[in-house]
Amino acid sequence: MEDDDQPPPQPLLLIVSHARTSPLRPSPDLKYDVRSVSNPPKQIRDKHTGLDKRLREHMLSHGDFVALLDRAETEVKALIRKMTEGDKEEGIVPLREWKPPRPRPAWAVKKEEEEEEEEGAEGDDEDGEEEDELDDEERPTLKVGVFCVRGRHRSVAFAEELGQRSWPKGWEVRVVHRDLGRSRKESVGGRKFNRRDSLGRGFLDDEDD
């Protein structure tokens, strides 16, 4: 059978939770900042992560968390429809016509690596992160990023709940928690937050996640 006659691969909805100090690379198609959502009490955060039913039930009892979940579901489904049907104005090819990207020539890869090395030598990279090895599969992928401060509580709970919503048939749904196993120092970029960091924003408590 000719390659052109093969059916397109199953599309992937990839939902990734992470800490705010290390953005996803490549950037997600949609991203949600859940730092402004009500934070679980310290006694819950100390004993549970966003994977645990106790913490997630607490989050689901807050209207701001549920409202953001509903909004995310609506926006993701809208983008899924656009990917399925295609959009000429935005250069989106319908899924039925999707083809894997052609391998980049070696000279182009080398040139990009050299440019990145030069940029790194000129100054500190604020993000300081290499590309994530999360979405390197050759198939249509819709990547959704969800972040909080440490990537252990609110963002994890949000990603889990979003992944359990009802999604179109034919899509694989995968939920990944990139920073769940990292230490506090790693997930907040090596510094401890204090109340001045959140002045007027409502993002952080004395002991945030």
XYZ file of N, CA and C in Angstrom:
627
model
N 0.841 -1.199 0.000
C 0.000 0.000 0.000
C 0.877 1.249 0.000
N 0.540 2.212 -0.825
C 1.272 3.463 -0.867
C 1.074 4.220 0.435
N 2.108 5.014 0.829
C 2.015 5.807 2.049
C 0.834 6.756 2.002
N 0.564 7.315 0.803
C -0.516 8.286 0.668
C -1.876 7.647 0.889
N -1.952 6.309 0.750
C -3.231 5.624 0.912
C -3.496 5.209 2.353
N -2.486 5.341 3.212
C -2.656 4.942 4.596
C -3.514 5.952 5.350
N -4.370 5.468 6.250
C -5.190 6.398 7.026
C -4.314 7.239 7.943
N -4.733 8.460 8.254
C -3.939 9.306 9.146
C -3.853 8.688 10.535
N -2.770 8.922 11.255
C -2.630 8.351 12.595
C -3.636 8.959 13.565
N -3.873 8.252 14.662
C -4.817 8.729 15.668
C -4.306 10.029 16.287
N -5.119 11.073 16.313
C -4.686 12.334 16.912
C -4.569 12.214 18.429
N -3.718 13.045 19.004
C -3.418 12.991 20.435
C -3.755 14.317 21.107
N -4.519 14.253 22.184
C -4.726 15.398 23.072
C -3.780 15.206 24.249
N -2.747 16.027 24.315
C -1.710 15.908 25.338
C -1.869 17.040 26.349
N -2.188 16.694 27.589
C -2.391 17.674 28.658
C -1.227 17.556 29.627
N -0.478 18.647 29.812
C 0.745 18.604 30.615
C 0.682 19.617 31.751
N 0.839 19.145 32.979
C 0.961 20.054 34.119
C 2.440 20.321 34.370
N 2.742 21.539 34.868
C 4.149 21.874 35.107
C 4.251 23.083 36.031
N 5.467 23.330 36.518
C 5.738 24.506 37.338
C 5.884 25.733 36.451
N 5.584 26.893 37.000
C 5.575 28.107 36.177
C 6.967 28.537 35.737
N 8.012 28.191 36.504
C 9.350 28.677 36.185
C 9.983 27.969 34.997
N 9.408 26.867 34.570
C 9.963 26.121 33.441
C 8.884 25.900 32.392
N 8.643 26.890 31.528
C 7.593 26.753 30.511
C 7.838 25.557 29.601
N 6.770 25.069 29.008
C 6.879 23.943 28.086
C 7.545 24.377 26.790
N 8.396 23.512 26.275
C 9.029 23.753 24.983
C 8.961 22.480 24.164
N 8.421 22.546 22.947
C 7.782 23.691 22.314
C 6.553 24.163 23.095
N 6.164 25.401 22.845
C 5.027 25.974 23.551
C 3.754 25.198 23.240
N 2.837 25.120 24.207
C 1.573 24.413 23.976
C 0.648 25.211 23.067
N -0.322 24.545 22.511
C -1.325 25.224 21.686
C -2.259 26.064 22.550
N -2.528 25.588 23.749
C -3.341 26.311 24.727
C -2.661 26.178 26.078
N -2.746 27.226 26.900
C -2.156 27.118 28.237
C -3.053 27.805 29.263
N -3.011 27.264 30.482
C -3.881 27.749 31.557
C -3.063 27.959 32.831
N -3.153 29.176 33.354
C -2.477 29.564 34.589
C -3.466 29.395 35.735
N -3.225 28.422 36.599
C -4.164 28.165 37.695
C -3.660 28.724 39.022
N -2.665 29.615 38.991
C -2.160 30.195 40.238
C -3.192 31.072 40.932
N -4.106 31.646 40.158
C -5.107 32.523 40.762
C -6.292 31.753 41.335
N -6.324 30.454 41.090
C -7.396 29.614 41.630
C -7.141 29.376 43.117
N -8.205 29.274 43.893
C -8.087 29.066 45.338
C -7.161 27.893 45.650
N -6.194 28.131 46.514
C -5.210 27.108 46.852
C -5.724 26.204 47.970
N -5.453 24.914 47.924
C -5.868 24.033 49.026
C -5.173 24.439 50.324
N -5.782 24.190 51.473
C -5.138 24.483 52.755
C -3.820 23.722 52.894
N -2.931 24.266 53.709
C -1.612 23.662 53.879
C -1.700 22.215 54.357
N -2.645 21.928 55.254
C -2.728 20.563 55.770
C -3.097 19.559 54.683
N -3.808 20.019 53.655
C -4.121 19.139 52.522
C -2.927 19.042 51.584
N -2.279 20.173 51.309
C -1.125 20.167 50.405
C 0.025 19.332 50.949
N 0.189 19.350 52.268
C 1.298 18.605 52.860
C 1.128 17.096 52.713
N -0.110 16.638 52.658
C -0.376 15.199 52.639
C -0.758 14.666 51.257
N -1.131 15.563 50.346
C -1.668 15.106 49.066
C -1.083 15.897 47.899
N -1.092 15.280 46.725
C -0.807 15.975 45.473
C -2.105 16.053 44.680
N -2.017 16.658 43.510
C -3.199 16.766 42.667
C -3.699 15.442 42.135
N -2.938 14.372 42.338
C -3.398 13.043 41.928
C -4.387 12.452 42.921
N -4.377 12.973 44.140
C -5.181 12.382 45.206
C -6.612 12.907 45.211
N -7.529 11.980 45.467
C -8.956 12.301 45.461
C -9.299 13.400 46.455
N -8.672 13.377 47.628
C -8.975 14.366 48.668
C -8.705 15.777 48.181
N -7.568 15.996 47.573
C -7.224 17.337 47.099
C -8.104 17.740 45.926
N -8.369 16.815 45.034
C -9.184 17.153 43.862
C -10.621 17.463 44.254
N -11.148 16.748 45.237
C -12.496 17.057 45.715
C -12.550 18.456 46.311
N -11.487 18.831 47.009
C -11.432 20.188 47.562
C -11.433 21.224 46.436
N -10.640 20.990 45.405
C -10.580 21.931 44.289
C -11.927 22.031 43.583
N -12.601 20.904 43.410
C -13.888 20.899 42.706
C -15.001 21.563 43.502
N -14.750 21.832 44.774
C -15.749 22.523 45.589
C -15.670 24.033 45.427
N -14.705 24.506 44.642
C -14.524 25.939 44.428
C -14.965 26.321 43.015
N -15.817 27.316 42.942
C -16.384 27.728 41.660
C -15.366 28.231 40.671
N -14.297 28.912 41.143
C -13.314 29.449 40.203
C -12.561 28.330 39.496
N -12.295 27.243 40.198
C -11.616 26.086 39.607
C -12.499 25.428 38.552
N -13.761 25.212 38.893
C -14.695 24.560 37.965
C -14.950 25.443 36.750
N -15.061 26.756 36.974
C -15.299 27.678 35.860
C -14.139 27.653 34.870
N -12.909 27.589 35.388
C -11.750 27.533 34.500
C -11.696 26.199 33.763
N -12.091 25.125 34.439
C -12.174 23.817 33.778
C -13.170 23.851 32.625
N -14.338 24.429 32.878
C -15.368 24.518 31.837
C -14.873 25.329 30.649
N -14.192 26.442 30.942
C -13.660 27.281 29.869
C -12.615 26.526 29.059
N -11.728 25.816 29.755
C -10.689 25.054 29.059
C -11.304 23.983 28.168
N -12.307 23.274 28.678
C -12.965 22.242 27.875
C -13.559 22.841 26.605
N -14.210 23.981 26.735
C -14.816 24.636 25.575
C -13.760 25.030 24.550
N -12.663 25.609 25.016
C -11.619 26.077 24.105
C -10.880 24.914 23.441
N -10.637 23.856 24.193
C -9.962 22.694 23.609
C -10.844 22.042 22.548
N -12.129 21.901 22.839
C -13.037 21.293 21.861
C -13.154 22.148 20.606
N -13.114 23.459 20.761
C -13.168 24.341 19.593
C -11.937 24.139 18.714
N -10.772 23.979 19.344
C -9.555 23.765 18.569
C -9.531 22.370 17.945
N -10.095 21.390 18.639
C -10.207 20.044 18.063
C -11.064 20.078 16.799
N -12.169 20.807 16.860
C -13.027 20.934 15.662
C -12.271 21.590 14.524
N -11.512 22.618 14.855
C -10.758 23.324 13.819
C -9.695 22.409 13.213
N -9.035 21.616 14.052
C -8.037 20.677 13.535
C -8.690 19.586 12.695
N -9.875 19.161 13.085
C -10.572 18.097 12.359
C -11.033 18.567 10.991
N -11.599 19.763 10.953
C -12.171 20.292 9.715
C -11.168 21.075 8.887
N -10.130 21.597 9.524
C -9.150 22.421 8.835
C -9.567 23.878 8.799
N -8.600 24.749 8.603
C -8.861 26.186 8.523
C -7.848 26.790 7.563
N -8.292 27.117 6.348
C -7.386 27.638 5.325
C -6.753 28.950 5.748
N -7.534 29.817 6.386
C -7.010 31.124 6.782
C -5.863 30.993 7.775
N -5.931 29.989 8.642
C -4.882 29.796 9.638
C -3.879 28.725 9.219
N -4.051 28.205 8.010
C -3.110 27.210 7.509
C -3.188 25.867 8.204
N -4.369 25.525 8.727
C -4.559 24.248 9.418
C -5.119 23.225 8.438
N -4.387 22.145 8.239
C -4.803 21.090 7.316
C -5.775 20.153 8.027
N -6.879 19.756 7.379
C -7.809 18.804 8.003
C -7.102 17.508 8.391
N -7.567 16.886 9.448
C -6.921 15.662 9.921
C -6.841 14.590 8.845
N -7.869 14.506 8.002
C -7.872 13.456 6.979
C -6.758 13.667 5.953
N -6.210 14.888 5.878
C -5.144 15.184 4.925
C -3.784 15.322 5.600
N -3.739 15.049 6.908
C -2.504 15.275 7.664
C -1.382 14.367 7.192
N -0.192 14.931 7.084
C 1.009 14.168 6.742
C 2.092 14.504 7.765
N 2.919 13.534 8.142
C 4.000 13.826 9.095
C 4.965 14.845 8.511
N 5.515 15.700 9.353
C 6.460 16.702 8.850
C 7.703 16.042 8.283
N 8.263 16.669 7.267
C 9.483 16.126 6.677
C 10.660 16.357 7.622
N 11.589 15.398 7.674
C 12.773 15.585 8.524
C 13.535 16.836 8.105
N 14.012 17.598 9.084
C 14.784 18.798 8.769
C 16.178 18.393 8.322
N 16.728 19.105 7.332
C 18.081 18.778 6.881
C 19.090 18.999 7.998
N 20.176 18.227 7.956
C 21.178 18.279 9.025
C 21.766 19.678 9.187
N 21.965 20.400 8.069
C 22.569 21.722 8.165
C 21.669 22.690 8.925
N 20.349 22.530 8.759
C 19.416 23.421 9.451
C 19.414 23.149 10.953
N 19.473 21.868 11.312
C 19.524 21.503 12.731
C 20.801 22.031 13.365
N 21.932 21.868 12.667
C 23.212 22.335 13.186
C 23.218 23.848 13.340
N 22.658 24.552 12.365
C 22.616 26.015 12.415
C 21.806 26.486 13.626
N 20.675 25.838 13.873
C 19.840 26.223 15.008
C 20.561 25.967 16.326
N 21.263 24.844 16.427
C 22.011 24.527 17.646
C 23.101 25.563 17.895
N 23.785 25.992 16.828
C 24.837 26.995 16.974
C 24.258 28.330 17.427
N 23.094 28.696 16.872
C 22.459 29.950 17.266
C 22.028 29.918 18.728
N 21.517 28.768 19.179
C 21.101 28.640 20.570
C 22.297 28.732 21.507
N 23.437 28.153 21.092
C 24.646 28.233 21.911
C 25.124 29.674 22.015
N 25.047 30.420 20.911
C 25.455 31.822 20.926
C 24.551 32.647 21.833
N 23.245 32.395 21.753
C 22.305 33.118 22.604
C 22.557 32.812 24.070
N 22.881 31.560 24.367
C 23.151 31.186 25.751
C 24.404 31.843 26.282
N 25.392 32.070 25.401
C 26.636 32.703 25.824
C 26.461 34.191 26.062
N 25.517 34.811 25.385
C 25.295 36.247 25.513
C 24.653 36.628 26.832
N 23.885 35.732 27.430
C 23.210 36.059 28.684
C 22.455 34.869 29.203
N 22.001 35.008 30.433
C 21.253 33.920 31.053
C 19.914 33.765 30.394
N 19.522 32.553 30.127
C 18.187 32.246 29.614
C 17.233 32.226 30.790
N 16.217 33.063 30.756
C 15.291 33.175 31.877
C 14.641 31.843 32.187
N 14.357 31.089 31.168
C 13.697 29.816 31.389
C 14.696 28.721 31.740
N 15.823 28.722 31.038
C 16.879 27.767 31.322
C 16.483 26.319 31.118
N 15.628 26.063 30.160
C 15.143 24.698 29.981
C 15.350 24.238 28.552
N 15.674 22.963 28.397
C 15.731 22.368 27.078
C 14.332 21.949 26.666
N 14.214 21.517 25.426
C 12.902 21.095 24.953
C 12.436 19.859 25.708
N 11.141 19.821 25.985
C 10.557 18.665 26.654
C 10.383 17.534 25.654
N 10.671 16.320 26.086
C 10.490 15.149 25.223
C 9.112 14.557 25.491
N 8.084 15.338 25.161
C 6.721 14.934 25.469
C 5.886 14.687 24.225
N 6.164 15.438 23.187
C 5.299 15.379 22.009
C 6.114 15.190 20.736
N 7.006 14.198 20.767
C 7.862 13.964 19.613
C 7.303 12.906 18.675
N 6.049 12.527 18.898
C 5.436 11.534 18.024
C 4.993 12.186 16.720
N 5.095 11.433 15.637
C 4.710 11.964 14.337
C 3.233 11.700 14.104
N 2.410 12.466 14.756
C 0.968 12.394 14.556
C 0.361 13.720 14.991
N -0.868 14.010 14.568
C -1.490 15.275 14.965
C -1.600 15.351 16.488
N -1.100 16.430 17.060
C -1.098 16.577 18.513
C -1.600 17.954 18.911
N -2.546 17.963 19.826
C -3.017 19.207 20.435
C -2.464 19.220 21.857
N -1.575 20.150 22.120
C -0.865 20.186 23.401
C -1.430 21.293 24.284
N -1.837 20.910 25.494
C -2.411 21.851 26.457
C -1.506 21.912 27.681
N -1.059 23.107 28.037
C -0.225 23.287 29.219
C -1.031 23.859 30.375
N -0.763 23.361 31.576
C -1.427 23.842 32.791
C -0.344 24.057 33.840
N -0.252 25.275 34.387
C 0.823 25.497 35.353
C 0.353 26.218 36.609
N 1.027 25.865 37.715
C 0.871 26.583 38.980
C 2.291 26.901 39.446
N 2.511 27.103 40.723
C 3.842 27.493 41.178
C 4.824 26.324 41.132
N 4.471 25.221 41.758
C 5.393 24.089 41.839
C 5.026 22.937 40.913
N 3.848 22.951 40.329
C 3.455 21.856 39.444
C 3.150 20.575 40.176
N 2.590 20.695 41.401
C 2.320 19.491 42.192
C 0.872 19.388 42.658
N 0.179 20.502 42.792
C -1.151 20.466 43.395
C -2.233 20.956 42.437
N -2.390 22.275 42.317
C -3.488 22.812 41.506
C -3.393 22.411 40.042
N -2.211 22.550 39.449
C -2.083 22.225 38.021
C -2.283 20.732 37.766
N -1.806 19.899 38.688
C -1.976 18.450 38.538
C -3.451 18.077 38.634
N -4.137 18.644 39.635
C -5.571 18.376 39.790
C -6.344 18.848 38.561
N -5.981 20.023 38.053
C -6.664 20.585 36.883
C -6.457 19.693 35.664
N -5.214 19.271 35.435
C -4.915 18.424 34.276
C -5.656 17.093 34.365
N -5.697 16.503 35.562
C -6.402 15.234 35.746
C -7.891 15.382 35.452
N -8.489 16.429 36.002
C -9.925 16.632 35.794
C -10.235 16.972 34.338
N -9.378 17.763 33.709
C -9.594 18.100 32.299
C -9.496 16.849 31.435
N -8.554 15.976 31.750
C -8.397 14.750 30.983
C -9.593 13.822 31.085
N -10.361 13.940 32.169
C -11.518 13.067 32.371
C -12.808 13.630 31.778
N -12.738 14.826 31.208
C -13.918 15.357 30.531
C -14.214 14.521 29.285
N -15.358 14.738 28.691
C -15.768 13.972 27.512
C -15.130 14.562 26.257
N -14.336 13.751 25.552
C -13.639 14.222 24.358
C -14.097 13.463 23.119
N -13.938 14.077 21.943
C -14.417 13.454 20.706
C -13.839 12.057 20.490
N -14.660 11.199 19.949
C -14.247 9.829 19.641
C -13.104 9.854 18.629
N -12.159 8.966 18.820
C -11.045 8.875 17.889
C -9.793 9.582 18.365
N -9.902 10.371 19.433
C -8.742 11.059 19.984
C -8.202 10.295 21.185
N -6.889 10.103 21.204
C -6.256 9.579 22.418
C -6.015 10.744 23.368
N -6.315 10.553 24.639
C -6.094 11.588 25.651
C -4.986 11.117 26.583
N -3.958 11.931 26.717
C -2.832 11.580 27.586
C -2.559 12.740 28.542
N -2.442 12.423 29.832
C -2.156 13.431 30.855
C -0.771 13.158 31.425
N 0.086 14.178 31.402
C 1.464 14.052 31.876
C 1.717 15.115 32.942
N 2.371 14.727 34.037
C 2.717 15.669 35.106
C 4.240 15.800 35.154
N 4.737 16.786 34.451
C 6.181 16.891 34.243
C 6.969 17.125 35.527
N 6.433 17.941 36.430
C 7.211 18.357 37.597
C 6.722 17.758 38.909
N 5.867 16.772 38.841
C 5.286 16.218 40.066
C 6.342 15.637 40.999
N 7.390 15.053 40.445
C 8.402 14.426 41.283
C 9.566 15.320 41.651
N 9.533 16.584 41.240
C 10.648 17.476 41.531
C 10.582 18.020 42.956
N 11.747 18.392 43.483
C 11.794 18.993 44.812
C 11.309 20.432 44.736
N 11.049 21.025 45.894
C 10.583 22.414 45.935
C 11.587 23.345 45.273
N 12.887 23.148 45.548
C 13.918 24.021 44.984
C 13.937 23.935 43.472
N 13.820 22.727 42.943
C 13.834 22.543 41.489
C 12.621 23.184 40.839
N 11.449 23.033 41.447
C 10.216 23.454 40.795
C 9.944 24.941 40.890
N 10.624 25.654 41.806
C 10.427 27.109 41.873
C 11.687 27.850 41.463
N 12.564 27.177 40.761
C 13.723 27.846 40.199
C 14.806 28.168 41.212
N 14.850 27.443 42.324
C 15.946 27.605 43.261
C 15.758 28.686 44.291
N 14.598 29.329 44.370
C 14.392 30.350 45.391
C 13.087 30.099 46.113
N 13.043 30.536 47.367
C 11.832 30.365 48.153
C 10.985 31.619 48.055
N 9.730 31.462 47.747
C 8.834 32.599 47.622
C 8.467 33.141 48.999
N 8.171 34.427 49.039
C 7.620 35.018 50.246
C 6.413 35.854 49.869
N 5.796 36.482 50.836
C 4.540 37.166 50.563
C 4.717 38.345 49.622
N 5.920 38.924 49.550
C 6.123 40.054 48.640
C 5.966 39.645 47.184
N 6.247 38.381 46.891
C 6.118 37.900 45.512
C 4.682 37.978 45.023
N 3.725 37.894 45.937
C 2.328 37.802 45.527
C 1.537 39.056 45.859
N 2.216 40.112 46.270
C 1.522 41.311 46.707
C 0.570 41.820 45.629
N -0.701 41.861 45.965
C -1.694 42.398 45.051
C -2.144 41.444 43.970
N -1.590 40.223 43.915
C -1.961 39.302 42.846
C -2.768 38.113 43.343
N -2.598 37.760 44.601
C -3.343 36.628 45.134
C -2.873 35.289 44.612
N -1.615 35.216 44.150
C -1.116 33.969 43.573
C -0.491 33.049 44.616
N 0.123 33.611 45.667
C 0.911 32.791 46.573
C 0.470 32.929 48.017
N 0.592 31.841 48.760
C 0.447 31.857 50.202
C 1.841 31.750 50.804
N 1.936 31.776 52.150
C 3.241 31.624 52.788
C 3.910 30.325 52.357
N 3.117 29.266 52.268
C 3.627 27.973 51.805
C 2.791 27.552 50.609
N 3.248 27.914 49.423
C 2.444 27.665 48.224
C 2.851 26.368 47.563
N 2.035 25.984 46.564
C 2.386 24.796 45.778
C 2.977 25.233 44.468
